[in-house]
Short mmCIF file of N, CA and C in Angstrom, two decimals:
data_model
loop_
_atom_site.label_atom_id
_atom_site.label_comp_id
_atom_site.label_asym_id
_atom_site.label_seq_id
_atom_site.Cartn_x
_atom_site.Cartn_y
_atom_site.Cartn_z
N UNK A 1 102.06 78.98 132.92
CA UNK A 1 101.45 80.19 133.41
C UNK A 1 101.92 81.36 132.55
N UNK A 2 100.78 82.52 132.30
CA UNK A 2 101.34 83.64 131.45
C UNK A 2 100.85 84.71 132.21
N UNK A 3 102.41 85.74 131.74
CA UNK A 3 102.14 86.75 132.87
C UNK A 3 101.56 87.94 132.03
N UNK A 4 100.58 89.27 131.80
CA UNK A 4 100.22 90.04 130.79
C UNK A 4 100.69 91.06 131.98
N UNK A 5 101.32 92.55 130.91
CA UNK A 5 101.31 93.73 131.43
C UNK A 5 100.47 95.06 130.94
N UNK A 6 100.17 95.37 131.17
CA UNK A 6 99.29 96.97 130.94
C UNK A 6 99.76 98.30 130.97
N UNK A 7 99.53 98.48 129.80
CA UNK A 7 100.11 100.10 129.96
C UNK A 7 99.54 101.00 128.98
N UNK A 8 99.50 102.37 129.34
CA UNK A 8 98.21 103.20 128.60
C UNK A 8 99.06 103.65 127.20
N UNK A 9 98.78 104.24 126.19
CA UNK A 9 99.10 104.69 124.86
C UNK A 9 97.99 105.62 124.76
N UNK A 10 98.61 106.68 123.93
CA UNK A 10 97.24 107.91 123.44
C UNK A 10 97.75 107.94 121.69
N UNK A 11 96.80 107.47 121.27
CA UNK A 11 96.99 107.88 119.69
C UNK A 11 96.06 109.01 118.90
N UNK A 12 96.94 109.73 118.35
CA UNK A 12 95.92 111.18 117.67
C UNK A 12 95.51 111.21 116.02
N UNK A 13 94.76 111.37 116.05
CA UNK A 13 94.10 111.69 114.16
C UNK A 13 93.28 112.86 114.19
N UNK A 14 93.82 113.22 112.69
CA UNK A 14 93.06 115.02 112.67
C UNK A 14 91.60 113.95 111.61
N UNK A 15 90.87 112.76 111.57
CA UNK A 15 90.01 112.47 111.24
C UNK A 15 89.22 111.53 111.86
N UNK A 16 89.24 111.26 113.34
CA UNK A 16 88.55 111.06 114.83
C UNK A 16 89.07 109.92 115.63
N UNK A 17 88.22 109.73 116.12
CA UNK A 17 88.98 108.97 117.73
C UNK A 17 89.26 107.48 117.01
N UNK A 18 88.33 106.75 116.47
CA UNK A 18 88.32 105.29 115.84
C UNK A 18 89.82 105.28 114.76
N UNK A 19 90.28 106.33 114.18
CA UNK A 19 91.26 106.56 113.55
C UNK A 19 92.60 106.67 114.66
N UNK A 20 92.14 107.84 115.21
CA UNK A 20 93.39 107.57 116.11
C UNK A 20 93.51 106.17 117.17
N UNK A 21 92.75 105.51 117.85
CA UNK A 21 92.84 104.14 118.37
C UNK A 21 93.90 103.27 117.43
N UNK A 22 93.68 103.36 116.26
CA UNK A 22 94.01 102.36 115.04
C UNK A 22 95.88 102.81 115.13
N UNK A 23 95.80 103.97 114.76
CA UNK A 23 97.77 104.77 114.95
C UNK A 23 98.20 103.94 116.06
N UNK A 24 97.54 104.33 117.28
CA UNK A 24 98.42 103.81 118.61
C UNK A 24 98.65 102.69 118.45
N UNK A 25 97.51 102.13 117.94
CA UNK A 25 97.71 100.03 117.76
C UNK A 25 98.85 99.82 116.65
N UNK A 26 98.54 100.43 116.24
CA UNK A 26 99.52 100.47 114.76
C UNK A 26 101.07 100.03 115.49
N UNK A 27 100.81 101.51 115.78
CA UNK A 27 102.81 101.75 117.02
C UNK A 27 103.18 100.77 117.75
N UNK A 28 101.86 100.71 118.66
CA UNK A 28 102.31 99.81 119.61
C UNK A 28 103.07 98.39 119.37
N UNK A 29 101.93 97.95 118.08
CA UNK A 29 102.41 96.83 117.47
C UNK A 29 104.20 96.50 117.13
N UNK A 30 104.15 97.50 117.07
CA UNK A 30 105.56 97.89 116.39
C UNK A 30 106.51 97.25 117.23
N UNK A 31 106.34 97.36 118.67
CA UNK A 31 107.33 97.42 119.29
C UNK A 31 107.13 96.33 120.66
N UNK A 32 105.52 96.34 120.97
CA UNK A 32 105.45 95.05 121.71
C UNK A 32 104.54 93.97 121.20
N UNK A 33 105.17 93.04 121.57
CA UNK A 33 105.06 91.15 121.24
C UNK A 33 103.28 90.87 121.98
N UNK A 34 102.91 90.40 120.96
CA UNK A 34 101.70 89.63 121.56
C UNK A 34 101.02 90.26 122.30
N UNK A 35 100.08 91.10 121.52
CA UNK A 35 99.18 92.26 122.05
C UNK A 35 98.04 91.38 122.31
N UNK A 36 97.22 91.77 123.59
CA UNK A 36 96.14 90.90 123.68
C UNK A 36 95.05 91.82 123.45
N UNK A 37 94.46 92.51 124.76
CA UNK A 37 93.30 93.61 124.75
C UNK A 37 93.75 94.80 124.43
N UNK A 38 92.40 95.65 124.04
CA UNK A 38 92.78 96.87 124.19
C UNK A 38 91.66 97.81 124.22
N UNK A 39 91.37 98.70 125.37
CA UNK A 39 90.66 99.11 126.32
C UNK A 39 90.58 100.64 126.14
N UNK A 40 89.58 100.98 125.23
CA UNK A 40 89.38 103.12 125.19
C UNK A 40 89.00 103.39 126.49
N UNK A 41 90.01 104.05 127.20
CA UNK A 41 89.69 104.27 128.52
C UNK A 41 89.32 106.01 128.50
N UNK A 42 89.52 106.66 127.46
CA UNK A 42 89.38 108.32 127.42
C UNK A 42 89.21 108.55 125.94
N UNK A 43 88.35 109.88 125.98
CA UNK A 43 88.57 109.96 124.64
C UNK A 43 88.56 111.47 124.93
N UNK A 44 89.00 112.72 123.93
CA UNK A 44 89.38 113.93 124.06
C UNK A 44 90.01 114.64 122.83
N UNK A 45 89.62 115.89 122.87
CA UNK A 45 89.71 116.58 121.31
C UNK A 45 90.93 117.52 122.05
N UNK A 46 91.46 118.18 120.59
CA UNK A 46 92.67 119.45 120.44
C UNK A 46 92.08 120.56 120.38
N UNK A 47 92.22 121.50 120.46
CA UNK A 47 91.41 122.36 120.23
C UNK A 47 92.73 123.71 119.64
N UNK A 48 92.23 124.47 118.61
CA UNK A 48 93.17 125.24 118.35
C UNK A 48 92.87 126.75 119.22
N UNK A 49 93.57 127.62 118.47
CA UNK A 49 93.13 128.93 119.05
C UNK A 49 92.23 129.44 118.66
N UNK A 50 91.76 129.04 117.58
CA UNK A 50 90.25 129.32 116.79
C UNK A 50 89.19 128.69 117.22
N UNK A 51 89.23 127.93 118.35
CA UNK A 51 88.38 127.21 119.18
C UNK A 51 88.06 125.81 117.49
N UNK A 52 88.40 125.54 116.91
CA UNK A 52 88.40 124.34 116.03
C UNK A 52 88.76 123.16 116.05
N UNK A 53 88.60 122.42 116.09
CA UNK A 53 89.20 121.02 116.12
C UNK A 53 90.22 120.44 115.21
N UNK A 54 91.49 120.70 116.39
CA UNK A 54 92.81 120.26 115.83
C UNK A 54 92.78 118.68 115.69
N UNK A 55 92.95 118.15 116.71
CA UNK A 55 93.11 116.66 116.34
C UNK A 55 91.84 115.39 117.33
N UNK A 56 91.78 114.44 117.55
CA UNK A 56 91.22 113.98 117.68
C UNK A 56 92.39 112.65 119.14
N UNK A 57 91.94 112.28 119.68
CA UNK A 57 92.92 112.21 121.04
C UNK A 57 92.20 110.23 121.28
N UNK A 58 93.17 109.31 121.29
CA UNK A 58 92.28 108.33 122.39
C UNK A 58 93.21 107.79 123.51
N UNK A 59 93.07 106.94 124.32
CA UNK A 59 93.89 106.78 125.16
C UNK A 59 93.08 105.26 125.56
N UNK A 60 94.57 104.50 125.93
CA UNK A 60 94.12 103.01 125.36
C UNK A 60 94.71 102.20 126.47
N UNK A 61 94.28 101.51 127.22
CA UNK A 61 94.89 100.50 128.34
C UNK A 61 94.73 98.91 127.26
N UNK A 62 96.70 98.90 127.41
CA UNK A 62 96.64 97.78 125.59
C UNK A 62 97.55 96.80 126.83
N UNK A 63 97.03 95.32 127.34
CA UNK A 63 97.93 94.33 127.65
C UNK A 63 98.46 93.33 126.54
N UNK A 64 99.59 92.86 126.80
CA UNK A 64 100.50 92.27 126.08
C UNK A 64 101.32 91.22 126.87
N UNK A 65 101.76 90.25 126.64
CA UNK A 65 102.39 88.90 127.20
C UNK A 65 103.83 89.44 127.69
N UNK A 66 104.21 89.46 129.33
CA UNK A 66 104.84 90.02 129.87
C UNK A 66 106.18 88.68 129.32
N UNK A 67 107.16 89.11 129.13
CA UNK A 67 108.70 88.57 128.94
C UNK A 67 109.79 88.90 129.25
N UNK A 68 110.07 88.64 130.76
CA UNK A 68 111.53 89.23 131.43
C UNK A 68 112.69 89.08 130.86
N UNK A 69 112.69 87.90 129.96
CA UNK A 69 114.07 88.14 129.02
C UNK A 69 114.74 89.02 127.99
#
C-alpha cells in the first residue's frame, strides 16, 4: 500500500504563469522524493505601483509518496 501527501507551492516568473509552475516544480523537486501530480489550482499576477506587471504567480497542489521515516 502507498500513502501520497499534498501540499500547495506558489512559484513566480517575471515571464508568466507556465514559467513560474516550472520554478516551483523545479524546488519542489529539490527537496521532495517521488513527485507524482501536480494540480494549477490558482493563477495571479504582481502588480507594481505603476499598475504593471511585476511578476507572474501559480499555485500548485503537487502530491508526492508519503515516508514516515
Amino acid at each position: 500500500m502507498s500513502v501520497y501527501r499534498v501540499t500547495e507551492i506558489i512559484g513566480t516568473s517575471e515571464t508568466g504563469w507556465e514559467d513560474a509552475a516550472k520554478q516551483a516544480l523545479a524546488a519542489a523537486a529539490g527537496s521532495l522524493r517521488e513527485l507524482r501530480v501536480a494540480e494549477v489550482t490558482k493563477l495571479d499576477i504582481a502588480l507594481g505601483a505603476d499598475g504593471k506587471i511585476e511578476s507572474f504567480r501559480t499555485k500548485l497542489s503537487v502530491s508526492f509518496k508519503y515516508d514516515p521515516s
